[in-house]
C-alpha cells in the first residue's frame, strides 16, 4: 500500500467549482487543429459556381476554357454525380408534409441565389477559382414569389412542382375555447410581430475535407459540423456505405450557433468527389459564401392577440404564424423546425387555459432556414413578452407584477401548456424575483423616471421564458423526425497506467464540454481531473451518437458520463477491495486515491489499474474485470430551463441609436457543473441576442438578391455593443434527472431580444410606440417616431 495523505474527504468535489477550461491552453496557444489545418498529400481543392438566379431552369452548362487553367482536374455538375450519390431526404411523420430532396449540386433548376451548381476541382483553390470564370451557365428565369405570404397563395409559382404547393408544413395547436375567452376579456391586445432573417456568424467558416481509403473502400470526412453522428448516418446511406466505412470527424470547431448543425450541400460534394477521384478533396467557405448559402434563421411573421381579465390574469392567446423556410426543407430537422417551435413555445411560462396557434412553413427562393441558437423560442418569446407589456400598459400594471400574477407557480408543476409542452419543475417565479432584487428594481424605476423628467428617452424591459433542454427520447427535437436525438452514450475506460478516457457522441464547438464532462467523470470515479481525457466529435467513438445541439450535452452527456463512471468505479473498488483485503463497502475513492475507512490503508487508482491489467495473479482470474463501461442515458422527457432577463436602455433622440445601460439575467439551469463556464455561456448568448435585437438582419431584395453579403452590411455585435451583465444563478432541484443538470447554452439568445424590445418600447412610450419588428435599428426607430409625430404624438 502507498503512504498517502488520506485526508481526501476534506477535498471539495469538482462539480460546482469554477475550474479553468482544460481545452483553453491548446486553443489559446495556436495548438488547436481545425479542418483547414489538415491537408493530406495529394489534396484537391473545390471552388463552387453558385446560382445568381433566385428561380430558373438550367438549360445548359459550358465549361469553356476552364480545363485550360493549369491545375484543373475536373468540372462537375449534378449529372456527373447522380449515379454516385442518392439525395438526402429530411423525412417526417407530420401530416401533409413534403420532404424536399437535398443534393450536392442543383439538379435541373436552381431555387435560390447562392445554391451550388458547378464544382471545379483543381490542385489549388486559386486554380479552381480562376477556372470558375470560364464556366457559362444558361438559365431560363422562372417566376417566383419572394415574400412568404405571396408564396403561400394557391396561384404562386412553385419551387418544387412535385409538392403541388409552397406550403409544405401546416399545423394547428388548440386547447380550450379561445373565442369565449376573448369574449369575456377586460382587455385585449394584439400585434403583428416579425423577427427578421438572421445568419449564424461563427469565427471559423464552414470547411470540409474528405479522404477516400482505396484499400478499405472507406471514407473519412473531416467537417466543421456539430452533429458528426447524424452526418455519418446520412452520408453512409446516400453513398451506400456501411457505417464502419463511413467516419465523420469534427476536430476543433470555431463555433456554430446552429449553422453547422445540419447537412450542407458541400459536405455531400467533397465526399462524392473524393470517392470518385480517389484523392482527398477539400472545400473551405469564404465569408461571403457563408453569408449567402449557409442555413439561416427565424423569418417569421406572428399575428397574435392576447385576452386578459381586469386583474391582469391571462385568459387566452390566439396566434397565426407564417414561417419563411427558404428553398429546401433542411436535413435532418425539416423546414418545420423553426416555425412549429414558434407556435409550440408561444404560450411561454405562463398559466393560460385557452390557446389556439396555427402555423404554415412556406418555401421561398432563399437559403433554407435551420437550427439557430434558441430555435423558435427567440421569436415566440419576443411576441409573447411584447403582448405581456402591452397588456400591462393597458391595465396600468407594472410589468413585473403582470408577470408575477401569471407565471406558473411551484405548486402547479408539472404544467401542460396550451400547445402540449409539459413544464417540469423550474424556478419561474424565483428567477423573476431574483433579477428584480439583483438590480433593485424599485430604485431602477425611480432612476428611469428621473431621467425621463429630464427629457431623456430611457426605458426598462423584462422578458421571462422557459425552454425544453436535454430532450429525451419521448420528444423529437423537430416534429415527427424519425431519428433518435434523445439518448447519449459514454464509453469510459481506465487503462493500465491509471489514465481515464471518456468517449462521447457529442461534439464540442466552444462550450467547454471537455472540462465540464471531465469534472463529472472525475467526481464519479474518484480520480484526478488531470487523469481524464474527454474524446468527442468523432462518429466512430460510440455506436450511436448525434452531436451537440438544443442545449443537450450537459444533460445527456453528463447523465451518460455519470452512469458509465459509476459502473467503472464499482469495478475499480471491487478490485481494490480484493487487493486491500477489506470489504468493498469500506472503500471510498477521491482525487485518485482509494482509501479504507476502517484502516486508513490506501492505494492509488493507478496502482489498482496496474494490478488489474499487468500483475497477473494478484486478482483471481475469475474475479478480474476490465475497468471499462459503456452506458446510455435517456432523460425521456428532458428538462425545463427558465430565466428572466432585464434590460435598461437609452435612445439618443438625435441619432436614434440604442445604448444598453444595464443588463441582468437570473437563470435556472439546475445544478451548476462549472459556474464560470455557465457565466460564459450566458455572456455569449446575450451578446448574440443583442445582435438579433439591434443589429443583425439578412435582407433579400424583391429580385431575390442578397444585399447583406458581407460583415460590412450584415452587422454583428462587437465588444462595445455588450454591457456588463449581472448574472444570478438559481439552482432549482431536479430530482428526476441524473445529476440534476439542465441545459442552458441557448438561453441568452431567447430572453435578450424580447427584453430589449420591451425596454425600447418603454423608452418610446411617451410617443405611443410599440416595437413589433427586430432588429429595432436606428432607421426603424426614426420611422416609428416620424409616424408617431405625424399622428400628433410627442
CSV table of N, CA and C in Angstrom, one decimal, residues 463-595:
chain,number,residue,atom,x,y,z
A,463,UNK,N,-38.1,40.2,-19.8
A,463,UNK,CA,-38.6,39.0,-20.6
A,463,UNK,C,-38.4,37.8,-19.7
A,464,UNK,N,-39.5,37.0,-19.5
A,464,UNK,CA,-39.4,35.7,-18.9
A,464,UNK,C,-39.7,34.7,-19.9
A,465,UNK,N,-39.0,33.5,-19.8
A,465,UNK,CA,-39.2,32.5,-20.7
A,465,UNK,C,-38.9,31.1,-20.1
A,466,UNK,N,-39.3,30.1,-20.7
A,466,UNK,CA,-38.9,28.7,-20.3
A,466,UNK,C,-38.6,28.0,-21.6
A,467,UNK,N,-37.8,27.0,-21.5
A,467,UNK,CA,-37.4,26.2,-22.7
A,467,UNK,C,-37.2,24.8,-22.3
A,468,UNK,N,-37.4,23.9,-23.3
A,468,UNK,CA,-37.1,22.5,-23.1
A,468,UNK,C,-35.6,22.3,-23.4
A,469,UNK,N,-34.9,21.6,-22.6
A,469,UNK,CA,-33.5,21.3,-22.9
A,469,UNK,C,-33.2,19.9,-22.5
A,470,UNK,N,-32.1,19.4,-23.1
A,470,UNK,CA,-31.8,18.0,-22.8
A,470,UNK,C,-32.9,17.1,-23.1
A,471,UNK,N,-33.5,17.2,-24.3
A,471,UNK,CA,-34.7,16.5,-24.6
A,471,UNK,C,-34.4,15.0,-24.7
A,472,UNK,N,-35.3,14.2,-24.1
A,472,UNK,CA,-35.1,12.7,-24.1
A,472,UNK,C,-35.8,12.1,-25.3
A,473,UNK,N,-35.9,10.8,-25.2
A,473,UNK,CA,-36.5,10.0,-26.4
A,473,UNK,C,-38.0,10.2,-26.5
A,474,UNK,N,-38.7,10.7,-25.5
A,474,UNK,CA,-40.1,10.9,-25.6
A,474,UNK,C,-40.5,12.0,-26.6
A,475,UNK,N,-39.6,13.0,-26.8
A,475,UNK,CA,-39.9,14.1,-27.6
A,475,UNK,C,-38.8,14.3,-28.7
A,476,UNK,N,-39.3,14.5,-30.0
A,476,UNK,CA,-38.3,14.7,-31.0
A,476,UNK,C,-37.9,16.2,-31.0
A,477,UNK,N,-36.6,16.4,-31.4
A,477,UNK,CA,-36.2,17.8,-31.5
A,477,UNK,C,-37.0,18.6,-32.5
A,478,UNK,N,-37.3,17.9,-33.6
A,478,UNK,CA,-38.1,18.5,-34.7
A,478,UNK,C,-39.3,17.6,-34.8
A,479,UNK,N,-40.5,18.2,-35.2
A,479,UNK,CA,-41.7,17.4,-35.3
A,479,UNK,C,-41.7,16.2,-36.2
A,480,UNK,N,-42.0,15.1,-35.6
A,480,UNK,CA,-42.2,13.8,-36.4
A,480,UNK,C,-40.9,13.3,-37.0
A,481,UNK,N,-39.8,13.8,-36.6
A,481,UNK,CA,-38.5,13.4,-37.2
A,481,UNK,C,-38.1,11.9,-36.8
A,482,UNK,N,-37.9,11.1,-37.7
A,482,UNK,CA,-37.7,9.6,-37.4
A,482,UNK,C,-36.3,9.3,-37.0
A,483,UNK,N,-35.6,10.2,-36.3
A,483,UNK,CA,-34.3,9.8,-35.8
A,483,UNK,C,-34.3,10.1,-34.3
A,484,UNK,N,-33.4,9.4,-33.6
A,484,UNK,CA,-33.4,9.4,-32.2
A,484,UNK,C,-32.4,10.5,-31.7
A,485,UNK,N,-32.9,11.6,-31.1
A,485,UNK,CA,-32.0,12.6,-30.5
A,485,UNK,C,-32.0,12.6,-29.0
A,486,UNK,N,-32.7,11.5,-28.5
A,486,UNK,CA,-33.0,11.6,-27.0
A,486,UNK,C,-32.1,10.8,-26.1
A,487,UNK,N,-31.0,10.2,-26.7
A,487,UNK,CA,-30.1,9.4,-25.8
A,487,UNK,C,-28.7,9.8,-26.1
A,488,UNK,N,-27.8,9.5,-25.2
A,488,UNK,CA,-26.4,9.7,-25.4
A,488,UNK,C,-25.6,8.6,-24.6
A,489,UNK,N,-24.5,8.2,-25.3
A,489,UNK,CA,-23.7,7.1,-24.7
A,489,UNK,C,-22.4,7.6,-24.3
A,490,UNK,N,-21.9,7.2,-23.2
A,490,UNK,CA,-20.5,7.4,-22.8
A,490,UNK,C,-19.8,6.1,-22.6
A,491,UNK,N,-18.6,6.0,-23.3
A,491,UNK,CA,-17.7,4.8,-23.1
A,491,UNK,C,-16.5,5.2,-22.3
A,492,UNK,N,-16.4,4.7,-21.1
A,492,UNK,CA,-15.3,5.1,-20.2
A,492,UNK,C,-14.4,3.9,-19.9
A,493,UNK,N,-13.1,4.2,-19.9
A,493,UNK,CA,-12.1,3.1,-19.6
A,493,UNK,C,-11.0,3.7,-18.8
A,494,UNK,N,-10.5,2.8,-17.9
A,494,UNK,CA,-9.2,3.1,-17.2
A,494,UNK,C,-8.2,2.2,-17.7
A,495,UNK,N,-7.1,2.7,-18.2
A,495,UNK,CA,-6.1,1.8,-18.8
A,495,UNK,C,-5.1,1.4,-17.7
A,496,UNK,N,-4.0,0.6,-18.1
A,496,UNK,CA,-3.1,0.1,-17.2
A,496,UNK,C,-2.3,1.1,-16.4
A,497,UNK,N,-2.2,2.3,-17.0
A,497,UNK,CA,-1.4,3.4,-16.3
A,497,UNK,C,-2.3,4.2,-15.4
A,498,UNK,N,-3.6,3.9,-15.3
A,498,UNK,CA,-4.5,4.7,-14.5
A,498,UNK,C,-5.1,5.8,-15.2
A,499,UNK,N,-4.8,6.0,-16.4
A,499,UNK,CA,-5.4,7.1,-17.2
A,499,UNK,C,-6.9,6.8,-17.5
A,500,UNK,N,-7.7,7.8,-17.5
A,500,UNK,CA,-9.1,7.6,-17.8
A,500,UNK,C,-9.5,8.3,-19.1
A,501,UNK,N,-10.1,7.5,-20.0
A,501,UNK,CA,-10.6,8.0,-21.3
A,501,UNK,C,-12.1,7.9,-21.3
A,502,UNK,N,-12.7,9.0,-21.6
A,502,UNK,CA,-14.2,9.0,-21.7
A,502,UNK,C,-14.6,9.5,-23.1
A,503,UNK,N,-15.3,8.6,-23.9
A,503,UNK,CA,-15.7,9.0,-25.2
A,503,UNK,C,-17.2,9.2,-25.3
A,504,UNK,N,-17.6,10.2,-26.1
A,504,UNK,CA,-19.0,10.6,-26.3
A,504,UNK,C,-19.4,10.8,-27.7
A,505,UNK,N,-20.7,10.8,-28.0
A,505,UNK,CA,-21.2,11.1,-29.3
A,505,UNK,C,-21.4,12.6,-29.5
A,506,UNK,N,-21.2,13.4,-28.4
A,506,UNK,CA,-21.4,14.9,-28.5
A,506,UNK,C,-20.2,15.5,-29.3
A,507,UNK,N,-20.3,16.7,-29.6
A,507,UNK,CA,-19.2,17.4,-30.3
A,507,UNK,C,-19.1,18.8,-29.9
A,508,UNK,N,-18.1,19.1,-29.1
A,508,UNK,CA,-17.9,20.5,-28.6
A,508,UNK,C,-17.5,21.4,-29.7
A,509,UNK,N,-18.0,22.6,-29.7
A,509,UNK,CA,-17.6,23.6,-30.7
A,509,UNK,C,-17.4,25.0,-29.9
A,510,UNK,N,-17.0,24.9,-28.7
A,510,UNK,CA,-16.7,26.1,-27.9
A,510,UNK,C,-17.4,26.1,-26.6
A,511,UNK,N,-18.2,25.1,-26.2
A,511,UNK,CA,-18.9,25.2,-25.0
A,511,UNK,C,-18.1,24.8,-23.7
A,512,UNK,N,-16.9,24.3,-23.9
A,512,UNK,CA,-16.1,23.9,-22.7
A,512,UNK,C,-16.5,22.5,-22.2
A,513,UNK,N,-17.0,21.7,-23.1
A,513,UNK,CA,-17.5,20.3,-22.7
A,513,UNK,C,-16.4,19.4,-22.2
A,514,UNK,N,-15.2,19.6,-22.7
A,514,UNK,CA,-14.1,18.8,-22.3
A,514,UNK,C,-13.8,19.0,-20.8
A,515,UNK,N,-14.1,20.2,-20.3
A,515,UNK,CA,-13.9,20.5,-18.9
A,515,UNK,C,-15.0,20.0,-18.1
A,516,UNK,N,-16.3,20.4,-18.5
A,516,UNK,CA,-17.4,20.0,-17.6
A,516,UNK,C,-17.6,18.5,-17.5
A,517,UNK,N,-17.5,17.8,-18.6
A,517,UNK,CA,-17.6,16.3,-18.6
A,517,UNK,C,-16.5,15.7,-17.8
A,518,UNK,N,-15.3,16.2,-17.8
A,518,UNK,CA,-14.2,15.7,-17.0
A,518,UNK,C,-14.5,15.9,-15.6
A,519,UNK,N,-15.1,17.0,-15.2
A,519,UNK,CA,-15.4,17.3,-13.8
A,519,UNK,C,-16.4,16.2,-13.3
A,520,UNK,N,-17.3,15.9,-14.1
A,520,UNK,CA,-18.3,14.8,-13.7
A,520,UNK,C,-17.6,13.5,-13.6
A,521,UNK,N,-16.9,13.1,-14.6
A,521,UNK,CA,-16.2,11.8,-14.6
A,521,UNK,C,-15.3,11.7,-13.4
A,522,UNK,N,-14.5,12.7,-13.2
A,522,UNK,CA,-13.5,12.6,-12.1
A,522,UNK,C,-14.2,12.5,-10.7
A,523,UNK,N,-15.3,13.2,-10.5
A,523,UNK,CA,-16.1,13.1,-9.3
A,523,UNK,C,-16.7,11.7,-9.1
A,524,UNK,N,-17.3,11.2,-10.2
A,524,UNK,CA,-18.0,9.9,-10.1
A,524,UNK,C,-17.0,8.7,-9.9
A,525,UNK,N,-15.9,8.8,-10.6
A,525,UNK,CA,-14.9,7.7,-10.4
A,525,UNK,C,-14.1,7.8,-9.1
A,526,UNK,N,-13.8,9.1,-8.8
A,526,UNK,CA,-12.9,9.4,-7.7
A,526,UNK,C,-11.5,9.5,-8.2
A,527,UNK,N,-11.3,9.9,-9.4
A,527,UNK,CA,-9.9,10.0,-9.9
A,527,UNK,C,-9.5,11.5,-10.0
A,528,UNK,N,-8.3,11.8,-10.5
A,528,UNK,CA,-7.9,13.2,-10.6
A,528,UNK,C,-8.4,13.7,-11.9
A,529,UNK,N,-8.7,15.0,-11.9
A,529,UNK,CA,-9.2,15.7,-13.2
A,529,UNK,C,-8.1,15.6,-14.3
A,530,UNK,N,-6.9,15.7,-13.9
A,530,UNK,CA,-5.8,15.7,-14.9
A,530,UNK,C,-5.6,14.3,-15.5
A,531,UNK,N,-6.2,13.3,-14.9
A,531,UNK,CA,-6.0,12.0,-15.5
A,531,UNK,C,-7.2,11.6,-16.5
A,532,UNK,N,-8.1,12.6,-16.7
A,532,UNK,CA,-9.3,12.3,-17.5
A,532,UNK,C,-9.1,13.0,-18.9
A,533,UNK,N,-9.3,12.2,-19.9
A,533,UNK,CA,-9.3,12.8,-21.3
A,533,UNK,C,-10.7,12.5,-21.8
A,534,UNK,N,-11.3,13.6,-22.3
A,534,UNK,CA,-12.6,13.6,-22.9
A,534,UNK,C,-12.5,13.5,-24.5
A,535,UNK,N,-13.0,12.5,-25.1
A,535,UNK,CA,-13.0,12.4,-26.5
A,535,UNK,C,-14.4,12.6,-27.1
A,536,UNK,N,-14.5,13.4,-28.2
A,536,UNK,CA,-15.8,13.7,-28.7
A,536,UNK,C,-15.5,14.1,-30.2
A,537,UNK,N,-16.6,14.4,-30.9
A,537,UNK,CA,-16.5,14.9,-32.3
A,537,UNK,C,-16.0,13.8,-33.2
A,538,UNK,N,-16.4,12.6,-33.0
A,538,UNK,CA,-15.9,11.5,-33.9
A,538,UNK,C,-17.0,10.4,-33.9
A,539,UNK,N,-17.6,10.2,-35.1
A,539,UNK,CA,-18.7,9.3,-35.2
A,539,UNK,C,-18.3,7.8,-34.9
A,540,UNK,N,-17.0,7.6,-34.8
A,540,UNK,CA,-16.5,6.2,-34.5
A,540,UNK,C,-16.4,5.9,-33.0
A,541,UNK,N,-16.6,6.9,-32.2
A,541,UNK,CA,-16.3,6.7,-30.8
A,541,UNK,C,-17.4,5.9,-30.1
A,542,UNK,N,-18.6,6.0,-30.4
A,542,UNK,CA,-19.7,5.2,-29.8
A,542,UNK,C,-20.6,4.7,-30.9
A,543,UNK,N,-21.4,3.7,-30.6
A,543,UNK,CA,-22.2,3.0,-31.7
A,543,UNK,C,-23.2,4.0,-32.3
A,544,UNK,N,-23.9,4.8,-31.5
A,544,UNK,CA,-24.8,5.8,-32.0
A,544,UNK,C,-24.7,7.1,-31.2
A,545,UNK,N,-24.4,8.1,-32.0
A,545,UNK,CA,-24.3,9.4,-31.4
A,545,UNK,C,-24.9,10.4,-32.4
A,546,UNK,N,-25.3,11.5,-31.9
A,546,UNK,CA,-25.8,12.5,-32.9
A,546,UNK,C,-25.0,13.8,-32.9
A,547,UNK,N,-24.7,14.4,-31.7
A,547,UNK,CA,-23.9,15.6,-31.6
A,547,UNK,C,-24.4,16.5,-30.6
A,548,UNK,N,-24.0,17.8,-30.7
A,548,UNK,CA,-24.3,18.8,-29.7
A,548,UNK,C,-25.2,19.8,-30.3
A,549,UNK,N,-26.4,20.0,-29.7
A,549,UNK,CA,-27.4,21.0,-30.2
A,549,UNK,C,-28.5,21.0,-29.2
A,550,UNK,N,-29.4,22.0,-29.3
A,550,UNK,CA,-30.6,22.0,-28.4
A,550,UNK,C,-30.2,21.9,-26.9
A,551,UNK,N,-29.1,22.5,-26.5
A,551,UNK,CA,-28.8,22.5,-25.1
A,551,UNK,C,-28.9,21.1,-24.4
A,552,UNK,N,-28.3,20.1,-25.1
A,552,UNK,CA,-28.5,18.8,-24.7
A,552,UNK,C,-27.3,18.1,-24.0
A,553,UNK,N,-26.0,18.7,-24.3
A,553,UNK,CA,-24.8,17.9,-24.0
A,553,UNK,C,-24.6,17.8,-22.5
A,554,UNK,N,-24.9,18.8,-21.7
A,554,UNK,CA,-24.6,18.7,-20.3
A,554,UNK,C,-25.6,17.7,-19.6
A,555,UNK,N,-26.9,17.8,-20.1
A,555,UNK,CA,-27.9,16.9,-19.5
A,555,UNK,C,-27.7,15.5,-20.0
A,556,UNK,N,-27.6,15.2,-21.3
A,556,UNK,CA,-27.5,13.8,-21.8
A,556,UNK,C,-26.0,13.3,-21.6
A,557,UNK,N,-25.1,14.1,-22.0
A,557,UNK,CA,-23.7,13.7,-21.9
A,557,UNK,C,-23.3,13.6,-20.4
A,558,UNK,N,-23.8,14.5,-19.6
A,558,UNK,CA,-23.5,14.4,-18.2
A,558,UNK,C,-24.1,13.2,-17.5
A,559,UNK,N,-25.4,12.9,-18.0
A,559,UNK,CA,-26.0,11.7,-17.4
A,559,UNK,C,-25.4,10.4,-17.9
A,560,UNK,N,-25.0,10.4,-19.1
A,560,UNK,CA,-24.3,9.2,-19.6
A,560,UNK,C,-22.9,9.0,-18.9
A,561,UNK,N,-22.2,10.1,-18.7
A,561,UNK,CA,-20.9,10.1,-18.0
A,561,UNK,C,-21.1,9.6,-16.6
A,562,UNK,N,-22.2,10.0,-15.9
A,562,UNK,CA,-22.5,9.6,-14.6
A,562,UNK,C,-22.7,8.1,-14.5
A,563,UNK,N,-23.6,7.6,-15.4
A,563,UNK,CA,-23.9,6.2,-15.4
A,563,UNK,C,-22.7,5.3,-15.7
A,564,UNK,N,-21.9,5.7,-16.7
A,564,UNK,CA,-20.8,4.8,-17.0
A,564,UNK,C,-19.7,4.9,-16.0
A,565,UNK,N,-19.5,6.1,-15.4
A,565,UNK,CA,-18.4,6.3,-14.4
A,565,UNK,C,-18.7,5.5,-13.2
A,566,UNK,N,-20.0,5.4,-12.8
A,566,UNK,CA,-20.4,4.7,-11.6
A,566,UNK,C,-20.1,3.2,-11.8
A,567,UNK,N,-20.3,2.7,-13.0
A,567,UNK,CA,-20.0,1.3,-13.3
A,567,UNK,C,-18.5,1.0,-13.2
A,568,UNK,N,-17.7,1.9,-13.8
A,568,UNK,CA,-16.3,1.8,-13.7
A,568,UNK,C,-15.8,1.9,-12.3
A,569,UNK,N,-16.4,2.8,-11.5
A,569,UNK,CA,-16.0,3.0,-10.1
A,569,UNK,C,-16.3,1.7,-9.3
A,570,UNK,N,-17.4,1.1,-9.6
A,570,UNK,CA,-17.8,-0.2,-8.9
A,570,UNK,C,-16.7,-1.3,-9.2
A,571,UNK,N,-16.3,-1.4,-10.5
A,571,UNK,CA,-15.3,-2.4,-10.8
A,571,UNK,C,-13.9,-2.0,-10.1
A,572,UNK,N,-13.6,-0.7,-10.1
A,572,UNK,CA,-12.4,-0.3,-9.5
A,572,UNK,C,-12.3,-0.6,-8.0
A,573,UNK,N,-13.4,-0.3,-7.3
A,573,UNK,CA,-13.4,-0.6,-5.9
A,573,UNK,C,-13.5,-2.1,-5.6
A,574,UNK,N,-14.1,-2.8,-6.4
A,574,UNK,CA,-14.1,-4.3,-6.2
A,574,UNK,C,-12.7,-4.9,-6.3
A,575,UNK,N,-12.0,-4.4,-7.3
A,575,UNK,CA,-10.6,-4.9,-7.4
A,575,UNK,C,-9.8,-4.4,-6.3
A,576,UNK,N,-10.0,-3.1,-5.9
A,576,UNK,CA,-9.2,-2.6,-4.7
A,576,UNK,C,-9.5,-3.4,-3.4
A,577,UNK,N,-10.8,-3.7,-3.3
A,577,UNK,CA,-11.2,-4.5,-2.1
A,577,UNK,C,-10.4,-5.8,-2.0
A,578,UNK,N,-10.3,-6.5,-3.1
A,578,UNK,CA,-9.5,-7.7,-3.1
A,578,UNK,C,-8.1,-7.5,-2.8
A,579,UNK,N,-7.5,-6.5,-3.4
A,579,UNK,CA,-6.1,-6.2,-3.2
A,579,UNK,C,-5.8,-5.7,-1.8
A,580,UNK,N,-6.7,-4.9,-1.2
A,580,UNK,CA,-6.5,-4.4,0.1
A,580,UNK,C,-7.1,-5.3,1.2
A,581,UNK,N,-7.8,-6.3,0.8
A,581,UNK,CA,-8.4,-7.3,1.7
A,581,UNK,C,-9.3,-6.6,2.7
A,582,UNK,N,-10.2,-5.8,2.2
A,582,UNK,CA,-11.2,-5.1,3.0
A,582,UNK,C,-12.6,-5.3,2.3
A,583,UNK,N,-13.7,-5.1,3.0
A,583,UNK,CA,-15.0,-5.2,2.3
A,583,UNK,C,-15.1,-4.0,1.3
A,584,UNK,N,-15.7,-4.2,0.2
A,584,UNK,CA,-15.8,-3.1,-0.8
A,584,UNK,C,-16.6,-1.9,-0.2
A,585,UNK,N,-17.6,-2.2,0.7
A,585,UNK,CA,-18.4,-1.2,1.3
A,585,UNK,C,-17.5,-0.3,2.2
A,586,UNK,N,-16.3,-0.7,2.5
A,586,UNK,CA,-15.5,0.1,3.4
A,586,UNK,C,-14.6,1.1,2.6
A,587,UNK,N,-14.7,1.0,1.3
A,587,UNK,CA,-13.8,1.8,0.5
A,587,UNK,C,-14.5,3.1,-0.1
A,588,UNK,N,-13.6,4.1,-0.2
A,588,UNK,CA,-14.0,5.3,-0.9
A,588,UNK,C,-12.9,5.7,-1.8
A,589,UNK,N,-13.3,6.5,-2.8
A,589,UNK,CA,-12.3,7.0,-3.8
A,589,UNK,C,-12.5,8.5,-4.1
A,590,UNK,N,-11.4,9.2,-4.1
A,590,UNK,CA,-11.4,10.6,-4.3
A,590,UNK,C,-10.1,11.1,-4.8
A,591,UNK,N,-10.1,11.9,-5.8
A,591,UNK,CA,-8.9,12.5,-6.3
A,591,UNK,C,-7.8,11.5,-6.6
A,592,UNK,N,-8.1,10.3,-7.1
A,592,UNK,CA,-7.1,9.3,-7.5
A,592,UNK,C,-6.7,8.4,-6.4
A,593,UNK,N,-7.2,8.5,-5.2
A,593,UNK,CA,-6.8,7.7,-4.0
A,593,UNK,C,-8.0,6.9,-3.5
A,594,UNK,N,-7.7,5.6,-3.3
A,594,UNK,CA,-8.8,4.7,-2.7
A,594,UNK,C,-8.4,4.4,-1.3
A,595,UNK,N,-9.3,4.7,-0.4
A,595,UNK,CA,-9.0,4.6,1.0
A,595,UNK,C,-10.0,3.7,1.7
